[in-house]
Tab-separated table of C-alpha atoms in Angstrom:
chain	number	residue	atom	x	y	z
A	1	MET	CA	2.630	0.817	13.412
A	2	TYR	CA	4.069	2.349	10.296
A	3	LEU	CA	2.109	4.867	8.303
A	4	CYS	CA	2.994	5.205	4.608
A	5	TYR	CA	1.531	8.179	2.832
A	6	TRP	CA	1.800	10.141	-0.398
A	7	ASP	CA	-0.092	10.674	-3.659
A	8	GLY	CA	-1.595	7.756	-5.544
A	9	GLY	CA	0.486	5.841	-8.057
A	10	ILE	CA	3.793	6.533	-6.341
A	11	GLY	CA	4.410	2.916	-5.300
A	12	LYS	CA	3.449	2.771	-1.610
A	13	SER	CA	1.606	-0.537	-1.909
A	14	THR	CA	4.308	-2.034	-4.107
A	15	LEU	CA	6.962	-1.025	-1.597
A	16	VAL	CA	5.037	-2.657	1.263
A	17	ARG	CA	4.331	-5.835	-0.751
A	18	GLN	CA	8.033	-6.119	-1.607
A	19	PHE	CA	8.939	-5.672	2.066
A	20	ILE	CA	6.487	-8.417	3.064
A	21	THR	CA	7.741	-10.743	0.321
A	22	LYS	CA	11.358	-10.192	1.299
A	23	ASN	CA	10.638	-10.685	5.030
A	24	ARG	CA	7.781	-13.211	4.894
A	25	LEU	CA	9.667	-15.813	6.921
A	26	GLU	CA	9.732	-13.415	9.884
A	27	PHE	CA	5.929	-13.574	10.168
A	28	ASP	CA	3.636	-16.444	11.045
A	29	THR	CA	0.602	-14.628	9.673
A	30	ILE	CA	0.238	-11.845	7.134
A	31	LEU	CA	-3.075	-10.069	6.665
A	32	TYR	CA	-3.256	-7.681	3.699
A	33	LEU	CA	-6.580	-5.859	3.656
A	34	HIS	CA	-8.045	-3.116	1.496
A	35	PHE	CA	-9.814	-0.443	3.526
A	36	LYS	CA	-13.628	-0.461	3.294
A	37	ASN	CA	-14.867	2.890	4.727
A	38	SER	CA	-13.833	2.048	8.308
A	39	ILE	CA	-11.663	-0.455	10.139
A	40	GLN	CA	-14.830	-1.973	11.561
A	41	ASN	CA	-16.259	-2.530	8.053
A	42	THR	CA	-12.903	-3.831	6.789
A	43	ILE	CA	-12.593	-6.484	9.492
A	44	ALA	CA	-16.309	-7.365	9.503
A	45	ASP	CA	-16.429	-7.769	5.710
A	46	ASP	CA	-16.195	-11.540	5.188
A	47	GLU	CA	-15.073	-11.075	1.580
A	48	CYS	CA	-12.201	-8.876	2.740
A	49	LEU	CA	-11.275	-11.060	5.737
A	50	CYS	CA	-12.788	-14.510	5.969
A	51	VAL	CA	-12.474	-16.580	9.128
A	52	ASN	CA	-13.684	-20.156	8.730
A	53	THR	CA	-16.888	-20.860	10.720
A	54	VAL	CA	-17.286	-17.204	11.748
A	55	GLU	CA	-20.075	-15.209	10.151
A	56	LYS	CA	-22.438	-12.433	11.114
A	57	THR	CA	-25.819	-13.465	12.461
A	58	GLU	CA	-28.983	-11.619	11.430
A	59	GLU	CA	-29.598	-10.167	14.881
A	60	GLU	CA	-25.967	-9.118	15.392
A	61	SER	CA	-24.973	-5.497	14.841
A	62	LEU	CA	-21.956	-4.687	12.709
A	63	GLU	CA	-20.133	-3.410	15.800
A	64	ASP	CA	-20.879	-6.610	17.765
A	65	TYR	CA	-19.758	-8.778	14.851
A	66	PHE	CA	-16.574	-6.747	14.452
A	67	ARG	CA	-15.718	-7.256	18.134
A	68	ARG	CA	-16.565	-10.983	18.072
A	69	LYS	CA	-14.606	-11.569	14.884
A	70	LEU	CA	-11.627	-9.634	16.235
A	71	ILE	CA	-11.652	-11.711	19.436
A	72	THR	CA	-11.718	-14.911	17.340
A	73	ILE	CA	-8.838	-13.700	15.167
A	74	ARG	CA	-6.809	-12.800	18.253
A	75	LYS	CA	-7.352	-16.305	19.654
A	76	ILE	CA	-6.330	-17.944	16.382
A	77	ILE	CA	-3.101	-15.997	16.074
A	78	ALA	CA	-2.202	-15.684	19.754
A	79	GLY	CA	1.521	-16.097	20.314
A	80	LYS	CA	2.297	-15.683	16.631
A	81	THR	CA	4.188	-12.941	14.852
A	82	VAL	CA	1.552	-11.138	12.834
A	83	ILE	CA	1.642	-8.249	10.406
A	84	ILE	CA	-1.523	-6.602	9.186
A	85	VAL	CA	-1.483	-4.183	6.270
A	86	ILE	CA	-4.405	-1.879	5.637
A	87	ASP	CA	-4.146	-0.433	2.152
A	88	ASP	CA	-5.911	2.704	0.867
A	89	PHE	CA	-6.794	3.874	4.383
A	90	ASP	CA	-8.641	7.179	4.287
A	91	GLY	CA	-10.576	6.941	7.526
A	92	GLU	CA	-10.298	8.562	10.897
A	93	ILE	CA	-8.309	7.435	13.907
A	94	ARG	CA	-11.096	5.944	16.014
A	95	ASP	CA	-11.535	3.180	18.546
A	96	ASP	CA	-11.859	0.518	15.835
A	97	LEU	CA	-8.389	1.390	14.523
A	98	LEU	CA	-6.974	1.582	18.034
A	99	SER	CA	-8.282	-1.940	18.717
A	100	ILE	CA	-6.153	-3.146	15.782
A	101	LEU	CA	-3.121	-1.138	16.890
A	102	ASN	CA	-3.359	-2.437	20.455
A	103	ALA	CA	-3.664	-6.100	19.462
A	104	GLY	CA	0.093	-6.696	19.622
A	105	TRP	CA	0.415	-7.035	15.870
A	106	LYS	CA	2.739	-5.173	13.578
A	107	VAL	CA	0.547	-2.796	11.597
A	108	ILE	CA	1.251	-0.961	8.368
A	109	ILE	CA	-1.292	1.555	7.150
A	110	ILE	CA	-0.988	2.781	3.571
A	111	THR	CA	-2.735	6.077	2.969
A	112	ARG	CA	-2.693	9.145	0.765
A	113	VAL	CA	-3.539	11.400	3.697
A	114	ARG	CA	-1.056	12.403	6.389
A	115	LYS	CA	-2.584	11.477	9.756
A	116	HIS	CA	-0.009	13.085	12.105
A	117	LEU	CA	0.219	10.163	14.486
A	118	THR	CA	3.322	11.274	16.321
A	119	GLU	CA	3.452	8.183	18.528
A	120	TYR	CA	3.870	5.963	15.465
A	121	LYS	CA	6.551	5.756	12.805
A	122	GLU	CA	5.760	7.327	9.471
A	123	MET	CA	7.307	6.798	6.081
A	124	ASP	CA	6.853	9.482	3.478
A	125	VAL	CA	6.892	7.614	0.148
A	126	GLY	CA	7.185	9.991	-2.764
A	127	PRO	CA	8.359	10.151	-6.328
A	128	LEU	CA	11.924	9.257	-7.194
A	129	ARG	CA	13.875	12.486	-6.858
A	130	GLU	CA	17.229	11.588	-8.370
A	131	ARG	CA	17.307	11.639	-12.138
A	132	ARG	CA	19.492	8.524	-12.362
A	133	TYR	CA	16.820	6.501	-10.525
A	134	GLN	CA	14.111	7.934	-12.758
A	135	HIS	CA	16.200	6.875	-15.757
A	136	CYS	CA	16.655	3.374	-14.275
A	137	LEU	CA	12.885	3.018	-13.728
A	138	PHE	CA	12.163	4.211	-17.241
A	139	ALA	CA	14.705	1.843	-18.793
A	140	LYS	CA	13.447	-1.101	-16.711
A	141	CYS	CA	9.829	-0.503	-17.721
A	142	MET	CA	10.834	0.064	-21.339
A	143	GLY	CA	12.590	-3.294	-21.237
A	144	GLN	CA	15.848	-1.928	-22.616
A	145	GLU	CA	18.472	0.681	-22.020
A	146	PHE	CA	17.743	3.865	-23.875
A	147	ARG	CA	20.216	5.465	-26.195
A	148	GLU	CA	22.169	8.561	-25.190
A	149	GLU	CA	20.330	10.669	-27.787
A	150	GLN	CA	16.986	9.716	-26.155
A	151	THR	CA	18.003	11.191	-22.793
A	152	VAL	CA	16.776	14.705	-23.611
A	153	ALA	CA	13.338	13.395	-24.655
A	154	ILE	CA	13.094	11.153	-21.582
A	155	ASP	CA	14.074	14.042	-19.320
A	156	LYS	CA	11.275	16.113	-20.874
A	157	ILE	CA	8.813	13.316	-20.119
A	158	ILE	CA	10.054	13.065	-16.521
A	159	ASN	CA	9.730	16.840	-16.062
A	160	LYS	CA	6.282	16.939	-17.672
A	161	VAL	CA	4.860	14.290	-15.298
A	162	LEU	CA	6.773	15.678	-12.277
A	163	GLY	CA	8.558	12.354	-11.815
A	164	HIS	CA	5.276	10.542	-11.030
A	165	THR	CA	6.344	6.910	-10.791
A	166	LEU	CA	3.224	5.227	-12.164
A	167	THR	CA	2.949	7.648	-15.083
A	168	LEU	CA	6.604	7.099	-16.013
A	169	GLU	CA	6.080	3.351	-15.844
A	170	LEU	CA	2.996	3.480	-18.068
A	171	ILE	CA	4.662	5.679	-20.700
A	172	ALA	CA	7.765	3.464	-20.797
A	173	LYS	CA	5.628	0.350	-21.190
A	174	GLN	CA	3.726	1.962	-24.068
A	175	ILE	CA	7.039	2.725	-25.750
A	176	ALA	CA	8.151	-0.879	-25.171
A	177	LYS	CA	5.043	-2.133	-26.954
A	178	SER	CA	6.011	0.156	-29.868
A	179	TYR	CA	2.835	2.202	-29.705
A	180	PHE	CA	5.069	5.266	-30.059
A	181	THR	CA	8.680	6.327	-29.809
A	182	VAL	CA	10.459	8.068	-26.960
A	183	GLU	CA	10.529	11.247	-29.030
A	184	LYS	CA	6.784	11.103	-29.779
A	185	ALA	CA	5.986	10.351	-26.151
């Protein structure tokens, strides 16, 4: 399991999606799920994870359905190389998560909260630290290279937003649409 964590808008999910896209041929099955209050709710939610011909019965508890659905999924993907991504995880490390981790799948959990799971690999995904990469991101999102005389203004923007990736991207895209200039931004 890999655990990616840091503030929102930094690019954790984008980084994971790019990894999956680049390496998709290494996996037989890719499950990308958005966390729904607990792992049990996430797996049991048929809108989040639909398995054909498997649905919760009226008399079945959520916990029983979760276990039954998980057993069915394991049967379907037995012997396959599987990666499951759980995005926006903010839950606790409980038995329902451990049942996912112990299923023999590759698991990536994307979270804003450090969980201190020392037995698993963690990746601290943060803002771009080097100014040249911040400039590259800004230019890419602006859709053009910026002029040398704009560097001071762009550096002020970067400093003001503390290098926050999503904020830099949004400002550069607004400039690209000519809603305002680099200097006004």
